[in-house]
Amino acid sequence: MSTHEHASETDDERRDGTFGDYGGQYVPEALMPALQELEDAYQRYVLENEDGFMDEFRERMRDFGGRPTPLQRADRLSERYDREIYLKREDLVHGGAHKLNNALGQVLLAKYMGKERVIAETGAGQHGTATAMAAAHLDMPCEIYMGRTDINRQRPNVYRMRMNGAEVNPVEAGSGTLKEAINETMRDWATTVERTHYVIGSVVGPHPFPKLVRDFQSVIGEEAREQVQEKAGRLPDTVVACAGGGSNTMGTFHAFVPDEGSAEPRSADDSSGDEPREHVDLVAVEAGGSSLEIDEDEGLAPNSATLSTGTDGVLHGAMTKLLQQSDGQIVESHSVSAGLDYAGVGPELSHLVESGRVTPTSVDDEAALNGFHRLSNLEGIIPALESSHALGYLEEHTDELGDLVVVNVSGRGDKDLETVLEETEKRDLEAAPDVEVFDA
Amino acid sequence: MSDTPGEYDSDVEAAIRENHPALITYITAGDPSLEDTKEYVEALDRGGSDLIELGLPFSEPIAEGQTIQAAINRALEAGTTPEGFFELVDDLETEAPLLVMTYYNMILQYGDEPDVRPFVERAAEAGLSGIIVPDLPAEEADPLRDACDDHGLDLVFIIAPTTEGQRLDDIMSQVSGFAYVQARLGTTGARANVSTATHDSLARLSEYDVPKAVGFGVSEGDHAAEIVEAGADGVIVGSALVDIVASSDETAEAVERLEAKAAELKDGARRGADSITVDAEDAPEPEQQ
Ligand SMILES: Cc1ncc(COP(=O)(O)O)c(C=O)c1O
């Protein structure tokens, strides 16, 4: 007999932890009661605002986090691409990225749940930084797991975490990136689950994490939807966000998912731009790295384009799209941006791609680096390398954009300057400034 | 349920009940090569294993501690594939029934489409008696359980120290083969002592008439004795054996040490069972079961 047949009401709800064919709870048994407890807390505090949880969350996001973030018209990009380009400025959230929306929500939830300690994994270091900040703000002990490669390429964030009082545990396994850091955090969680909350950093992992994280991040799209109507008088034709695990993607898209009116053909010179449109295109830009192929022999993908090239499977607690070999071994991914460097992606995003609502695409490392330099130079905004993928898309796929475009700038690029300098020197980048002045 | 007294639902259950107290050993297939694994499995069989778990390596072993994680990495570096694994099992002739322990994605990806059936069919054909999947809780197990039922394989569930109440009832009512009782929270790995969580877990499970085997951290004959004395029907030992493989200079040395270790563990389990009998004889009024 299956558990379903004598399931309680909460069990039935747990079975809703799927998005089409994706999602679920593929974790060691020791963690299942904690997921039930989290699901219960999600229901009560987040969905039903018990004890004023969501009020406190919103207030802290405003006063500590700096929300709402602006939706800014990018004048020179608009001119360059001959259409209206608006930037959602998540780089202005305290900490420098959208990651705080989720980290603050989850650390606060851990407090409401009576947990004594939080742990988190981090790739770019941005989620680790956000979690460390939220933990310091809410007076909660915090440990962060981070791959060795990522520690080496994101040193400013490692230092920020330490300054905020968090322990940073280096993970030596594999290629030392996000996938390995998640494995190690799950091991810690499986050991300390009774008193610890795992602040997962994206819309990935077992149910209810993908929903919980999406709900904390959906403030991005809610604000943007309202702001664009205020400023431009209508909904955008296209919304663009980069996708690693997919939290800024889902956070930006969620409020627009229902806007799927008939998708009429349009072109850049289509003068119907001032007509209210009902259909909003949602574009998820992944890291194309240096190539979209997988090297089966080496078990390497020189990209992190999971939605575009991945196949269905189970990783880190959920059924989703993965970069894997035909026999099921997960491959090492690669991207110039640490925060996109992950072989999996959120299950809801996999579902939205499968159902045709979200268009997956990718740009390579070089396009992202050009996007980075272009925004810095044209608009005076230094974006994260992750966000630079979304900006690279504007340049490379201008024809596919509608007349009114919202791009999520998920974070700021201070953390990436070392990488950008190094990677720029290796290439002849069209948008890069001349930096010879440093070489003397 | 069994039709004839003395017969059990499955080879796995029979191996535990008839060899009570049972020794269940684990080794990672392909570490350092599939040829060596064949010799190691035969050594564990000779040493007194009543069931043998063979690990089919997966690149993201989130339930394993460092010892088995490293063994999995060695096996993957040696090029171990699911097909190579099944060919090893095709070749093995052991007295102890064999189980495969692996992660869910490995099962799903065997065959052309993500589907559990081709794996289970091939496992049955190779002569495996059951499957253990550390990242597959009962809630997600219907497809695999159905496939296992169709092919007469046991699907073993893990009972964690956090498994209680309704959840425990639900899982215990579905146990097939035996209940894998996780001795402590956390990952696999040899430990210096038996966790008090083991005693609590076995006490919680005592009312269920299901074979119970305890694993996670067991490494010595004395641990086996203590665990059996606390009410287990079997002990499961993995990391301590993988340590032997990793620390031996030659295959022959590992073979010798594995056989001796299995004998030590089985002996310890027997001592544990004997001390229960002695206690029972000494006790003025044996407790009503
Ligand atoms: C600024 C920024 N953007 C995007 C990402 C990618 O994550 P996600 O796809 O979950 O938004 C990261 C991850 O660290 C990040 O730091």
XYZ file of C-alpha atoms and ligand atoms in Angstrom:
745
model
C 0.000 0.000 0.000
C 1.232 3.465 -0.726
C 1.327 6.294 1.783
C -1.010 8.243 -0.474
C -3.932 6.012 0.325
C -3.886 6.779 4.004
C -2.559 10.238 3.672
C -3.644 13.092 5.885
C -4.559 16.469 4.465
C -1.010 17.784 4.808
C 0.198 14.748 2.917
C -2.122 15.644 0.050
C -0.743 19.141 0.001
C 2.756 17.798 -0.032
C 1.887 15.865 -3.157
C 1.215 19.247 -4.709
C 4.899 20.007 -4.398
C 5.270 19.417 -8.098
C 5.106 21.598 -11.201
C 3.897 19.388 -14.021
C 6.437 16.567 -14.160
C 8.969 18.437 -12.048
C 9.639 19.006 -8.366
C 9.050 16.560 -5.531
C 11.086 15.580 -2.496
C 14.013 13.302 -3.270
C 15.979 13.499 -0.041
C 17.218 11.172 2.694
C 14.476 10.056 5.056
C 16.115 11.937 7.953
C 15.176 15.231 6.268
C 11.547 14.423 5.501
C 10.112 15.496 8.875
C 12.014 18.805 8.554
C 10.478 19.368 5.126
C 7.043 18.698 6.598
C 7.765 21.161 9.383
C 8.955 23.740 6.845
C 5.925 23.216 4.702
C 3.722 23.772 7.676
C 5.614 26.967 8.578
C 5.400 28.143 4.948
C 1.654 27.636 4.974
C 1.090 29.432 8.257
C 3.600 32.260 8.215
C 4.082 33.026 4.533
C 0.715 32.178 3.021
C -1.497 33.030 5.996
C 0.644 35.757 7.606
C 0.354 34.120 11.033
C 1.794 36.254 13.851
C 2.242 39.031 11.278
C 5.222 37.252 9.706
C 4.806 38.750 6.251
C 4.253 42.217 7.718
C 7.514 41.950 9.595
C 9.253 40.578 6.488
C 8.029 43.461 4.320
C 8.971 46.038 6.903
C 12.480 44.632 7.260
C 12.860 44.422 3.488
C 11.953 48.078 3.337
C 14.067 49.415 6.197
C 17.014 47.016 6.198
C 16.833 45.793 2.601
C 16.118 49.063 0.809
C 12.979 48.051 -1.070
C 11.278 48.915 -3.296
C 14.081 49.045 -5.828
C 13.637 51.436 -8.757
C 12.589 50.522 -12.266
C 14.848 52.776 -14.271
C 14.548 53.731 -17.922
C 17.955 53.050 -19.493
C 18.217 55.992 -21.864
C 21.301 55.049 -23.807
C 20.404 51.381 -24.116
C 16.964 52.451 -25.320
C 18.637 54.602 -27.929
C 21.091 51.883 -28.928
C 18.420 49.229 -29.411
C 15.749 51.604 -30.647
C 13.113 50.493 -28.168
C 12.231 51.155 -24.556
C 14.566 49.368 -22.158
C 13.819 49.434 -18.441
C 16.122 48.055 -15.785
C 14.828 46.549 -12.554
C 17.542 47.614 -10.160
C 18.013 44.634 -7.816
C 21.662 45.659 -7.658
C 20.429 48.355 -5.278
C 19.084 45.913 -2.712
C 21.191 45.947 0.448
C 24.070 43.539 -0.119
C 24.062 44.193 -3.833
C 21.791 41.474 -5.189
C 18.293 40.060 -5.203
C 19.562 37.241 -2.964
C 18.690 39.226 0.181
C 14.942 39.017 -0.593
C 15.078 35.267 -0.041
C 17.798 35.122 2.607
C 16.043 37.598 4.888
C 12.742 35.794 4.389
C 14.189 32.413 5.258
C 16.304 33.506 8.215
C 13.251 35.267 9.636
C 11.192 32.131 9.024
C 13.856 30.057 10.805
C 13.452 32.398 13.778
C 9.684 32.016 13.782
C 10.186 28.235 13.610
C 12.429 28.321 16.668
C 15.563 27.094 14.877
C 18.903 27.861 16.549
C 21.210 28.016 13.576
C 21.165 28.550 9.816
C 23.406 27.088 7.138
C 23.640 27.932 3.456
C 25.571 27.093 0.330
C 26.875 29.727 -1.985
C 28.277 29.872 -5.513
C 29.020 33.477 -6.360
C 29.119 34.219 -2.674
C 26.149 36.504 -3.146
C 23.672 34.208 -1.430
C 26.215 33.491 1.304
C 26.695 37.210 1.807
C 22.970 37.838 1.914
C 22.454 35.005 4.399
C 25.328 36.205 6.587
C 23.865 39.734 6.571
C 20.368 38.542 7.364
C 21.720 36.307 10.127
C 23.707 39.163 11.660
C 20.679 41.431 11.381
C 18.446 38.863 13.074
C 21.095 37.588 15.505
C 21.271 34.005 14.289
C 24.425 31.824 14.143
C 25.344 31.098 10.519
C 27.663 28.772 8.574
C 28.265 28.948 4.839
C 29.592 26.205 2.547
C 31.449 27.365 -0.526
C 33.448 25.495 -3.177
C 37.199 26.096 -3.267
C 37.136 27.377 -6.867
C 34.413 29.857 -5.991
C 36.274 31.005 -2.871
C 39.242 31.794 -5.087
C 37.226 33.736 -7.640
C 34.883 35.570 -5.249
C 37.172 36.714 -2.461
C 35.439 40.018 -1.660
C 32.249 38.134 -0.821
C 34.101 35.619 1.361
C 35.477 38.509 3.348
C 32.060 40.134 3.613
C 30.587 36.917 5.032
C 33.343 36.725 7.625
C 32.816 40.382 8.547
C 29.158 39.670 9.194
C 30.152 36.934 11.607
C 29.508 33.835 9.493
C 31.777 30.788 9.336
C 32.844 29.950 5.785
C 33.570 26.246 5.196
C 35.571 25.514 2.023
C 34.402 22.506 -0.017
C 37.239 20.746 -1.815
C 35.264 18.026 -3.654
C 34.769 17.907 -7.418
C 35.318 21.156 -9.264
C 34.703 23.119 -6.072
C 31.639 25.016 -7.249
C 27.976 25.350 -6.321
C 26.941 21.715 -6.870
C 29.535 20.478 -4.394
C 28.650 23.213 -1.913
C 24.990 22.102 -2.009
C 25.991 18.455 -1.391
C 28.012 19.465 1.636
C 25.272 21.697 3.063
C 22.775 18.852 2.705
C 25.159 16.608 4.673
C 25.396 19.181 7.455
C 21.620 19.534 7.437
C 21.105 15.765 7.622
C 23.285 15.761 10.750
C 21.827 18.787 12.549
C 18.325 18.951 11.101
C 16.521 19.179 14.416
C 17.921 22.612 15.303
C 19.134 23.915 11.940
C 17.397 25.566 9.001
C 18.979 25.242 5.572
C 18.594 28.579 3.756
C 18.697 27.263 0.213
C 19.824 29.971 -2.197
C 17.626 29.532 -5.228
C 14.312 28.076 -6.400
C 15.856 24.601 -6.309
C 15.836 21.670 -3.888
C 12.967 19.623 -2.470
C 9.450 20.961 -1.969
C 8.594 23.414 -0.404
C 11.837 25.301 -1.169
C 11.095 26.143 -4.828
C 7.761 27.741 -3.837
C 9.048 29.379 -0.693
C 12.007 31.001 -2.439
C 9.863 32.059 -5.380
C 7.382 33.722 -3.048
C 10.113 35.682 -1.253
C 11.576 36.719 -4.622
C 8.284 37.488 -6.358
C 8.447 41.019 -4.934
C 10.780 41.797 -7.874
C 8.132 41.144 -10.523
C 5.278 42.566 -8.464
C 7.095 45.867 -8.131
C 8.287 45.837 -11.745
C 4.801 45.113 -13.084
C 3.325 48.035 -11.204
C 6.240 50.367 -11.960
C 6.262 49.702 -15.690
C 2.553 50.389 -15.927
C 3.076 53.623 -14.055
C 6.008 54.723 -16.195
C 5.162 53.357 -19.614
C 1.424 53.040 -19.241
C 1.306 49.369 -20.153
C 2.778 45.932 -19.618
C 6.113 45.158 -21.239
C 6.396 43.015 -24.355
C 9.407 41.164 -23.055
C 10.826 40.467 -19.610
C 14.411 39.214 -19.486
C 16.309 37.688 -16.568
C 19.381 35.505 -16.218
C 18.967 31.961 -14.918
C 21.343 29.998 -12.734
C 19.148 28.148 -10.266
C 16.460 30.567 -11.372
C 15.497 32.604 -8.318
C 15.794 36.062 -9.853
C 14.181 34.581 -12.948
C 11.153 33.193 -11.108
C 11.029 36.248 -8.862
C 10.857 38.517 -11.897
C 8.533 36.323 -13.965
C 6.025 35.168 -11.361
C 3.786 38.251 -11.512
C 3.864 38.129 -15.336
C 3.179 34.428 -15.841
C -0.603 35.012 -16.083
C -0.040 37.658 -18.790
C -0.182 35.241 -21.647
C -2.655 36.742 -24.061
C -2.454 35.899 -27.743
C 1.103 36.307 -28.907
C 0.737 38.316 -32.085
C 3.767 38.631 -34.277
C 5.542 41.901 -33.788
C 8.612 43.694 -35.037
C 10.795 46.472 -33.781
C 9.153 49.027 -36.047
C 5.649 47.825 -35.236
C 3.940 51.108 -34.361
C 1.296 49.406 -32.250
C 3.718 49.848 -29.341
C 1.392 52.181 -27.499
C -1.492 49.699 -27.572
C -1.889 47.819 -24.301
C -0.638 44.299 -24.903
C -1.791 41.296 -23.072
C 1.050 39.008 -23.852
C 4.349 39.278 -22.011
C 7.235 37.193 -23.324
C 9.405 35.730 -20.585
C 13.009 35.035 -21.537
C 15.439 33.133 -19.281
C 19.062 33.693 -20.281
C 21.483 30.982 -19.242
C 25.250 30.788 -19.268
C 26.411 29.425 -22.596
C 30.009 29.335 -21.298
C 32.433 28.603 -24.112
C 30.302 25.983 -25.901
C 26.905 24.301 -25.603
C 28.280 20.766 -26.036
C 28.817 18.294 -23.202
C 32.083 16.373 -23.148
C 30.778 12.899 -22.167
C 34.245 11.387 -21.721
C 35.396 14.038 -19.320
C 32.002 14.537 -17.688
C 32.243 18.266 -18.343
C 29.868 20.848 -19.727
C 31.674 24.053 -20.716
C 28.364 25.828 -20.001
C 25.523 25.967 -17.462
C 22.682 26.058 -19.977
C 20.460 23.557 -18.222
C 17.084 24.753 -19.502
C 18.346 24.980 -23.066
C 20.280 21.704 -23.248
C 19.544 19.623 -20.119
C 17.567 16.402 -19.722
C 15.112 15.309 -17.024
C 16.456 13.749 -13.846
C 16.781 14.059 -10.074
C 19.373 16.237 -8.360
C 19.428 17.874 -4.921
C 15.952 16.839 -3.963
C 13.931 17.581 -7.096
C 13.030 16.199 -10.489
C 14.133 18.844 -12.942
C 16.292 19.516 -15.978
C 19.950 18.628 -15.488
C 23.289 18.603 -17.187
C 24.048 14.904 -17.021
C 25.654 12.072 -18.912
C 23.442 9.463 -20.525
C 24.040 7.058 -17.609
C 22.920 9.578 -14.958
C 26.199 11.004 -13.648
C 25.950 14.767 -13.171
C 28.527 16.711 -15.162
C 30.620 19.629 -13.980
C 29.240 22.851 -15.424
C 31.146 25.964 -16.304
C 30.480 29.675 -16.585
C 32.593 32.767 -16.249
C 30.035 33.821 -13.623
C 30.157 31.749 -10.456
C 26.478 32.367 -9.667
C 25.251 30.684 -12.851
C 27.649 27.752 -12.614
C 25.219 24.971 -11.693
C 24.195 21.727 -13.419
C 20.560 21.984 -12.290
C 17.758 24.556 -12.340
C 14.515 25.158 -10.463
C 11.725 22.665 -11.199
C 9.081 25.349 -11.757
C 11.247 26.942 -14.403
C 11.734 23.551 -16.080
C 7.970 23.219 -16.144
C 7.378 26.716 -17.539
C 9.895 25.981 -20.276
C 8.344 22.607 -21.025
C 4.867 24.168 -21.261
C 6.137 26.921 -23.539
C 5.495 29.846 -21.208
C 9.171 30.685 -20.682
C 11.674 30.831 -23.529
C 15.087 29.497 -22.563
C 18.136 30.854 -24.314
C 21.802 31.376 -23.630
C 24.673 33.713 -24.382
C 28.339 32.787 -24.074
C 30.999 34.091 -21.694
C 32.162 36.669 -24.199
C 28.694 38.117 -24.781
C 28.232 38.367 -21.021
C 31.549 40.174 -20.596
C 30.572 42.588 -23.353
C 27.213 43.090 -21.651
C 29.068 43.857 -18.433
C 31.255 46.511 -20.033
C 28.463 48.010 -22.099
C 26.163 48.665 -19.146
C 29.057 50.051 -17.103
C 30.065 52.371 -19.901
C 26.678 53.442 -21.252
C 24.613 53.635 -18.096
C 27.052 53.983 -15.203
C 25.857 50.747 -13.647
C 28.367 47.938 -13.035
C 26.276 44.760 -13.165
C 27.029 41.309 -11.745
C 28.460 38.903 -14.326
C 25.307 36.836 -13.808
C 23.051 39.762 -14.753
C 25.416 40.552 -17.618
C 24.077 37.481 -19.406
C 20.638 39.098 -19.575
C 22.283 42.279 -20.869
C 24.307 40.309 -23.435
C 21.023 38.904 -24.706
C 19.695 42.405 -25.492
C 22.642 42.991 -27.800
C 22.714 39.593 -29.466
C 18.986 39.073 -29.900
C 17.691 42.599 -30.381
C 15.314 41.412 -33.101
C 13.559 39.055 -30.745
C 12.675 41.798 -28.287
C 9.385 43.662 -28.292
C 9.122 47.440 -28.097
C 8.980 47.625 -24.333
C 11.482 45.523 -22.440
C 12.156 45.003 -18.742
C 15.532 43.523 -17.827
C 16.291 42.385 -14.336
C 19.692 43.554 -13.140
C 19.908 40.883 -10.459
C 23.016 42.227 -8.772
C 25.952 44.557 -8.898
C 29.379 43.643 -10.184
C 31.846 44.785 -7.521
C 32.424 41.150 -6.558
C 33.370 40.324 -10.168
C 36.001 42.939 -10.921
C 38.976 40.573 -10.523
C 37.411 37.992 -12.826
C 36.384 40.591 -15.361
C 39.868 42.095 -15.477
C 41.445 38.676 -15.940
C 38.933 37.482 -18.547
C 38.976 40.764 -20.421
C 42.747 40.650 -20.795
C 42.468 37.233 -22.466
C 40.103 38.512 -25.119
C 39.586 41.236 -27.612
C 36.276 42.494 -26.301
C 34.438 45.017 -28.365
C 32.795 46.756 -25.402
C 35.770 46.722 -23.019
C 37.691 49.864 -22.095
C 41.431 50.101 -22.644
C 43.073 49.116 -19.355
C 46.727 49.318 -20.396
C 47.161 52.187 -17.993
C 47.359 49.584 -15.175
C 50.168 47.620 -16.763
C 52.979 50.129 -16.225
C 2.770 -12.956 3.715
C 4.429 -16.345 3.566
C 2.230 -19.349 2.842
C 4.281 -21.956 4.641
C 5.631 -21.634 8.159
C 9.372 -21.086 8.063
C 9.165 -19.458 4.646
C 9.498 -15.768 4.209
C 8.265 -13.089 1.857
C 11.589 -12.749 0.138
C 15.159 -14.011 -0.034
C 16.191 -10.879 1.782
C 13.854 -11.423 4.702
C 14.794 -15.120 4.819
C 18.508 -14.263 4.881
C 17.974 -12.135 7.968
C 15.478 -14.307 9.836
C 17.229 -17.619 9.197
C 20.724 -16.354 9.951
C 19.675 -14.316 12.934
C 21.550 -12.183 14.024
C 22.451 -11.217 10.483
C 25.511 -9.458 9.117
C 24.900 -7.114 6.176
C 27.999 -5.774 4.469
C 28.434 -2.934 1.984
C 31.118 -2.247 -0.567
C 31.361 0.261 -3.419
C 31.446 -1.470 -6.801
C 34.383 -0.465 -8.977
C 36.638 0.682 -6.124
C 39.374 0.388 -7.230
C 38.121 -1.795 -10.118
C 35.236 -4.155 -10.860
C 37.660 -7.141 -10.939
C 38.761 -6.346 -7.401
C 35.173 -5.845 -6.287
C 34.369 -9.408 -7.379
C 37.098 -10.762 -5.089
C 36.050 -8.493 -2.242
C 32.430 -9.564 -2.440
C 33.444 -13.220 -2.390
C 35.645 -12.540 0.648
C 32.750 -10.849 2.470
C 30.554 -13.816 1.590
C 33.083 -16.330 2.967
C 33.588 -14.190 6.069
C 29.974 -14.664 7.104
C 27.900 -11.948 5.430
C 24.237 -12.883 5.250
C 23.372 -10.085 2.803
C 25.708 -7.968 0.703
C 24.966 -4.452 -0.507
C 26.801 -3.331 -3.604
C 27.076 0.407 -4.174
C 26.509 1.570 -7.732
C 28.391 4.883 -7.725
C 26.590 8.204 -8.320
C 28.477 11.482 -8.645
C 26.435 13.305 -5.956
C 26.228 10.933 -2.966
C 24.544 13.298 -0.501
C 23.905 10.619 2.136
C 27.518 9.426 2.283
C 30.303 10.557 4.541
C 33.884 11.058 3.397
C 34.914 7.395 3.290
C 32.245 6.201 0.878
C 32.256 9.467 -1.046
C 35.965 8.934 -1.752
C 35.337 5.298 -2.760
C 32.640 6.467 -5.173
C 35.045 8.978 -6.684
C 37.679 6.245 -7.149
C 35.100 3.977 -8.770
C 33.930 6.703 -11.135
C 37.500 7.572 -12.035
C 38.058 3.901 -12.832
C 35.190 4.192 -15.327
C 32.504 2.218 -13.488
C 29.219 2.259 -15.415
C 25.808 0.772 -14.643
C 26.303 -1.833 -17.358
C 29.718 -2.803 -15.961
C 28.086 -3.072 -12.555
C 25.380 -5.417 -13.829
C 27.971 -7.553 -15.605
C 29.817 -7.922 -12.307
C 26.588 -9.060 -10.652
C 25.941 -11.484 -13.548
C 29.308 -13.097 -12.704
C 28.960 -13.253 -8.942
C 27.976 -16.453 -7.192
C 27.534 -15.804 -3.508
C 25.620 -17.559 -0.799
C 24.420 -14.195 0.507
C 21.708 -12.486 -1.550
C 22.868 -9.222 -3.137
C 21.263 -5.786 -2.952
C 22.133 -2.715 -4.973
C 22.465 0.597 -3.157
C 22.345 3.651 -5.393
C 20.766 7.071 -5.894
C 17.493 7.651 -7.679
C 18.872 9.403 -10.734
C 20.986 6.345 -11.584
C 17.847 4.211 -11.592
C 15.851 6.704 -13.671
C 18.500 7.123 -16.353
C 19.111 3.443 -17.072
C 17.522 2.857 -20.459
C 16.555 5.340 -23.121
C 13.949 7.475 -21.303
C 13.848 8.541 -17.639
C 11.997 5.491 -16.275
C 12.646 3.115 -13.370
C 11.582 -0.088 -15.133
C 14.602 -0.895 -17.309
C 16.873 -0.725 -14.260
C 14.662 -3.004 -12.205
C 14.347 -5.489 -15.069
C 18.098 -5.604 -15.521
C 18.639 -5.892 -11.745
C 16.284 -8.860 -11.585
C 17.930 -10.480 -14.573
C 21.369 -10.092 -12.958
C 20.056 -11.853 -9.858
C 19.883 -8.946 -7.427
C 17.378 -9.428 -4.608
C 16.657 -5.851 -3.670
C 17.300 -2.123 -3.974
C 18.173 0.584 -1.447
C 17.890 4.223 -2.505
C 19.076 6.739 0.115
C 17.428 9.726 -1.596
C 14.042 8.129 -2.196
C 11.601 8.627 0.675
C 8.430 6.528 0.803
C 6.384 9.440 -0.612
C 8.193 9.299 -3.936
C 8.620 5.550 -4.129
C 5.428 4.330 -5.851
C 6.868 3.879 -9.349
C 9.936 2.038 -8.116
C 7.965 -0.048 -5.638
C 5.549 -1.141 -8.356
C 8.400 -2.141 -10.631
C 10.138 -4.011 -7.792
C 6.915 -5.830 -6.906
C 6.530 -6.945 -10.512
C 10.025 -8.407 -10.543
C 10.113 -9.859 -7.038
C 12.696 -7.413 -5.704
C 12.637 -5.883 -2.237
C 12.706 -2.099 -1.917
C 14.323 -1.354 1.425
C 13.345 1.817 3.296
C 15.484 3.694 5.762
C 14.108 4.632 9.187
C 15.879 7.722 10.520
C 16.126 8.922 14.125
C 13.696 11.675 13.059
C 11.092 9.207 11.731
C 8.255 9.113 14.237
C 4.511 8.933 14.716
C 2.273 8.484 11.693
C 5.237 8.595 9.357
C 6.883 5.687 11.129
C 3.657 3.668 10.980
C 3.261 4.408 7.282
C 6.764 3.352 6.412
C 6.815 0.277 8.645
C 3.609 -0.932 7.004
C 5.419 -0.884 3.664
C 8.697 -2.446 4.713
C 9.935 -5.020 2.314
C 12.914 -7.244 3.202
C 13.959 -5.369 6.294
C 13.825 -1.934 7.896
C 17.164 -0.174 7.523
C 17.496 1.594 10.851
C 19.777 4.609 10.610
C 21.773 4.592 13.845
C 22.361 8.325 14.003
C 21.604 11.537 12.161
C 23.996 12.512 9.434
C 25.941 10.617 6.826
C 27.561 7.186 6.629
C 30.986 6.742 8.207
C 32.698 4.463 10.728
C 32.440 5.693 14.321
C 34.170 4.795 17.529
C 31.003 4.034 19.450
C 27.356 3.082 19.139
C 25.027 6.074 19.217
C 22.423 6.292 21.936
C 20.019 7.139 19.108
C 20.326 3.479 18.104
C 18.885 2.309 21.382
C 16.060 4.854 21.185
C 15.265 3.869 17.612
C 15.203 0.157 18.364
C 12.978 0.772 21.365
C 10.581 2.777 19.195
C 10.509 -0.022 16.630
C 10.174 -2.949 19.016
C 6.415 -3.275 18.503
C 6.733 -3.828 14.750
C 7.217 -7.432 13.684
C 9.593 -6.597 10.867
C 13.298 -7.495 10.573
C 15.402 -4.534 11.695
C 18.994 -3.979 10.719
C 21.076 -1.113 12.051
C 23.633 0.803 10.000
C 25.535 4.145 9.868
C 28.657 4.149 11.990
C 29.033 0.460 12.906
C 32.667 -0.618 12.596
C 33.572 -3.265 15.192
C 32.484 -6.642 16.520
C 31.714 -5.042 19.884
C 29.364 -2.528 18.238
C 27.599 -5.406 16.510
C 27.185 -7.159 19.864
C 25.773 -4.041 21.496
C 23.334 -3.390 18.658
C 22.012 -6.942 18.554
C 21.702 -6.882 22.317
C 19.610 -3.729 21.970
C 17.129 -5.646 19.818
C 18.348 -5.495 16.218
C 18.005 -8.486 13.908
C 21.041 -7.447 11.939
C 23.917 -5.015 11.647
C 24.986 -3.175 8.505
C 28.642 -2.283 8.005
C 29.990 -0.211 5.139
C 32.586 2.471 5.780
C 34.765 0.191 7.938
C 35.038 -2.228 4.981
C 35.607 0.547 2.462
C 38.405 1.767 4.760
C 40.049 -1.658 4.437
C 39.865 -1.468 0.646
C 41.372 2.027 0.680
C 44.169 1.204 3.124
C 45.330 -2.121 1.657
C 48.352 -2.165 -0.612
C 47.285 -5.161 -2.658
C 44.102 -6.923 -3.622
C 45.156 -10.076 -1.760
C 45.743 -8.131 1.438
C 42.322 -6.480 1.181
C 40.683 -9.850 0.530
C 42.236 -11.343 3.638
C 41.368 -8.384 5.836
C 37.782 -8.136 4.536
C 37.124 -11.796 5.262
C 38.565 -11.447 8.753
C 36.576 -8.260 9.433
C 33.334 -9.894 8.338
C 34.063 -12.832 10.641
C 34.768 -10.451 13.549
C 31.504 -8.600 12.948
C 29.436 -11.757 12.603
C 31.022 -13.084 15.761
C 30.190 -9.878 17.579
C 26.578 -10.100 16.448
C 26.375 -13.678 17.762
C 27.780 -12.601 21.109
C 25.090 -9.969 21.309
C 22.401 -12.553 20.641
C 23.902 -14.982 23.184
C 23.899 -12.410 25.914
C 20.179 -11.830 25.347
C 19.536 -15.570 25.777
C 21.659 -15.679 28.931
C 19.828 -12.680 30.338
C 16.512 -14.288 29.536
C 17.520 -17.523 31.284
C 18.720 -15.598 34.308
C 15.641 -13.484 34.522
C 13.141 -14.784 37.072
C 10.107 -13.883 34.983
C 10.777 -13.491 31.264
C 8.793 -10.640 29.766
C 5.719 -11.553 27.815
C 6.288 -10.894 24.088
C 23.641 38.664 -8.930
C 23.196 37.269 -9.198
N 22.324 37.047 -10.184
C 21.894 35.811 -10.470
C 22.339 34.709 -9.782
C 21.862 33.358 -10.204
O 20.986 32.769 -9.311
P 19.435 32.678 -9.635
O 19.323 32.110 -10.996
O 18.918 31.782 -8.574
O 18.875 34.042 -9.541
C 23.244 34.886 -8.725
C 23.714 33.753 -7.931
O 24.519 33.819 -7.049
C 23.679 36.199 -8.433
O 24.555 36.425 -7.445
